[in-house]
């Protein structure tokens, strides 16, 4: 106790109340009343773990729970740091019984010779990675692609069975059975007695993550013992087969070839654990997703109208209401997490559901936003070297469920109901999900083709490229010779997404995708406005817009996104626009005026009649404005303007590449980072395999090494290896695919990093940049 007291007095302890008698945690720090009262088996956590830990996220992000005997971690960054370091934080307790078995239960388990031990998820290094590497093949995009028709067929059969009924409990009808059948197919395990397997899974979950009462303990142990026995029998049966297909057969084969890597006990333990890992997770995730989406009818309708959004929506549901809400690690040495010292052997419960609602990583974290562009960063699949191997199979199943239902039963409604959950710390989803619909309104009664129409989403994390919304053209008017100003609005009259000066949108019109800067008022809640110059020498997109756009027409839009952000901290601004490049610049000028900043605006063009917004500029920015219509003999004198570098001044420019190149040259003697330009094309970023060389990339968090061949980008290779890196433009313009470089010299190809950032060699844009030499080491 002496050393404990010393710890408490040493400070750094936010909870310590001098002069009060407080219970102490194992690190000597006093336990706060809330930490003392925390119990994951209480109602609040069982109903909504993220909400139940809000206080912790906000005030005490790492605390010791005496009721559980665990250190609870609730913030995103702390959880990710733990996942990253699987040596300091061992996964060995991931499948340990969180409530120790009673004597009677222990006896039951012994009778069944229960010997569940290490699998993958709870194996330490180096054994784990050696095994995982041997077993990766079944999860390659091509291998998974091959399972999609089977998933589709199963979902369709189940849906056929209820489509004319009008009411169903989807959990009971299909959310359990389909993922279980898919899992068995994937593993190669014969489909026998599915009901029994479902009971086994429940017993396994309660046994591992639950708190069964003493009487229940015996019953649960019976179930677990039988499950263990059954797994052993199935395994023996499979081992006798010579040419079986499925992931378990891969393991059996590796067990024959490398029995020291893929061990006998591993096979038996894995057989039991994987049946649960591969189906219960997906079943619960699907139920959570349908519950969340159907309880927001506007969001559900939007998904029915925009099925391209399904991958993004499924991902957002995994973030907002994941099926795995907490995961465990053990500290192998004394270590500080979020400023709190966790002693050696301390057991840690990372509440990933809480991390997924951490406002420091996710904006408006409690909102279900199917347009959220970093949903893929969620922790529901874990992270790092143990990250869920089956995530892309789970994603595929959720997407196919959503796709079939939004197409065939868009009028589906959630019934009023009380949801119940199997009481445990980690696996979460409603035990039943009652829905209803009017079969007379089933679209397939009008058009039988609806039943089988389908789209196939690419395997893997959703791409931001898929996150597009439908908009309606509200107004089209001439803004200058050859320039149309276009206002877009939401088809349901809702507010348009917020944007900042410098933002652009991608307009998607059939095969054409074009980027346009937003040029309306940033505080206009109902319109997004762009100005489009008809470019005779262009690729046809702008001509198409000029010929076809008219009020009432719908189109798809990505964004707004901002790759050209205005730094509001400078004292003075020089804004430079050439021709149609005025569009982002006018929004910046509006903002600077509102902020009361000092700025000047230089605007060059062919002639007044071809220069958009002159009236608005003269009205709002008269004193700051200099116009340079070429036909009036006025030329922008860049050399003169840039001759003297100015302190605390930032330049923002948009216009023809010629102008931007001249600016880059002309500001070489200005302080680093003074010039900001908007590029709309990334010439040079595209890959020319003839002139590239292959290189090797070592990933420290995932403990993988991959080879990037001349004809593929680093980002593509990472995706294929199952590493989810957010991306957006995929041409070096936006910065979203940035990854941290640990070692190696980078051949930077992006337009995002400044010269100083490049020189530091500590980050790169994975969509376009490559290795100068033969190898890079990345913190991924
Ligand atoms: C590991 C969640 C579906 C196979 C994990 C982990 C989590 C998880 C949280 C531990 C990650 C860590 O320690 O960093 C989920 C969720 C799923 C899902 C939420 C569905 C929505 C699947 C499927 C399969 C699968 C369908 C198999 C086909 C595995 C395996 C591991 C794992 C083999 C262990 C990986 C290792 O330790 O190297 N999963 N899982 N999972 N999952 Fe999943
Ligand atoms: Fe935009 Fe790589 S995805 S820079």
Short mmCIF file of C-alpha atoms and ligand atoms in Angstrom, two decimals, residues 83 120-122 128 132 139 186 247 270 274 277-279 281-282 285 318 323-324 327 329 379-391 393-394 397-398, ligand 1:
data_model
loop_
_atom_site.label_atom_id
_atom_site.label_comp_id
_atom_site.label_asym_id
_atom_site.label_seq_id
_atom_site.Cartn_x
_atom_site.Cartn_y
_atom_site.Cartn_z
CA UNK A 83 -4.15 -1.98 -31.29
CA UNK A 120 -5.36 -16.26 -34.39
CA UNK A 121 -7.17 -13.53 -32.57
CA UNK A 122 -5.61 -14.37 -29.18
CA UNK A 128 0.46 -15.25 -34.80
CA UNK A 132 -1.80 -15.44 -40.36
CA UNK A 139 -9.31 -13.38 -48.32
CA UNK A 186 -16.48 -20.24 -46.75
CA UNK A 247 -10.64 -22.03 -45.53
CA UNK A 270 -10.08 -22.32 -34.51
CA UNK A 274 -14.25 -19.21 -36.32
CA UNK A 277 -16.28 -15.10 -35.51
CA UNK A 278 -17.50 -15.49 -39.05
CA UNK A 279 -21.23 -15.45 -38.55
CA UNK A 281 -20.47 -10.73 -35.98
CA UNK A 282 -22.05 -10.36 -39.40
CA UNK A 285 -23.97 -6.09 -37.71
CA UNK A 318 -20.51 -0.41 -38.57
CA UNK A 323 -21.61 -5.59 -33.73
CA UNK A 324 -18.32 -5.82 -31.81
CA UNK A 327 -12.13 -5.93 -27.35
CA UNK A 329 -5.66 -6.76 -24.47
CA UNK A 379 -12.61 0.36 -34.90
CA UNK A 380 -15.33 -2.27 -35.21
CA UNK A 381 -12.97 -4.59 -37.11
CA UNK A 382 -10.09 -3.81 -34.73
CA UNK A 383 -6.89 -2.44 -36.23
CA UNK A 384 -3.34 -3.48 -37.06
CA UNK A 385 -1.86 -6.93 -37.23
CA UNK A 386 -4.94 -8.70 -35.83
CA UNK A 387 -7.48 -6.65 -37.74
CA UNK A 388 -10.41 -8.78 -38.79
CA UNK A 389 -9.38 -10.99 -41.69
CA UNK A 390 -12.99 -11.53 -42.71
CA UNK A 391 -14.02 -7.88 -42.83
CA UNK A 393 -16.73 -10.96 -46.42
CA UNK A 394 -18.80 -9.33 -43.67
CA UNK A 397 -22.95 -9.78 -46.89
CA UNK A 398 -24.23 -6.55 -45.36
C1 LIG B 1 -10.76 -10.78 -35.90
C2 LIG B 1 -14.84 -8.14 -35.93
C3 LIG B 1 -16.57 -10.80 -39.64
C4 LIG B 1 -12.68 -13.69 -39.28
C5 LIG B 1 -11.72 -9.84 -35.60
C6 LIG B 1 -11.58 -8.84 -34.57
C7 LIG B 1 -12.73 -8.12 -34.57
C8 LIG B 1 -13.60 -8.65 -35.60
C9 LIG B 1 -13.06 -6.94 -33.66
C10 LIG B 1 -10.36 -8.62 -33.66
C11 LIG B 1 -9.49 -7.57 -34.31
C12 LIG B 1 -8.23 -7.16 -33.58
O1 LIG B 1 -7.82 -7.81 -32.61
O2 LIG B 1 -7.63 -6.16 -34.03
C13 LIG B 1 -15.64 -8.61 -36.96
C14 LIG B 1 -16.87 -7.99 -37.40
C15 LIG B 1 -17.35 -8.72 -38.45
C16 LIG B 1 -16.43 -9.82 -38.66
C17 LIG B 1 -17.48 -6.74 -36.79
C18 LIG B 1 -18.59 -8.56 -39.29
C19 LIG B 1 -19.27 -7.47 -39.47
C20 LIG B 1 -15.68 -11.83 -39.85
C21 LIG B 1 -15.83 -12.85 -40.83
C22 LIG B 1 -14.73 -13.70 -40.71
C23 LIG B 1 -13.90 -13.16 -39.67
C24 LIG B 1 -16.98 -12.97 -41.80
C25 LIG B 1 -14.32 -14.93 -41.45
C26 LIG B 1 -14.59 -15.33 -42.54
C27 LIG B 1 -11.82 -13.12 -38.36
C28 LIG B 1 -10.52 -13.67 -38.05
C29 LIG B 1 -9.95 -12.83 -37.07
C30 LIG B 1 -10.94 -11.79 -36.81
C31 LIG B 1 -9.88 -14.91 -38.62
C32 LIG B 1 -8.59 -12.98 -36.39
C33 LIG B 1 -7.52 -12.21 -37.12
C34 LIG B 1 -6.18 -12.21 -36.41
O3 LIG B 1 -6.12 -12.22 -35.18
O4 LIG B 1 -5.15 -12.18 -37.12
N1 LIG B 1 -12.95 -9.70 -36.21
N2 LIG B 1 -15.41 -9.70 -37.73
N3 LIG B 1 -14.51 -12.04 -39.16
N4 LIG B 1 -12.05 -11.99 -37.63
FE1 LIG B 1 -13.69 -10.81 -37.76
#
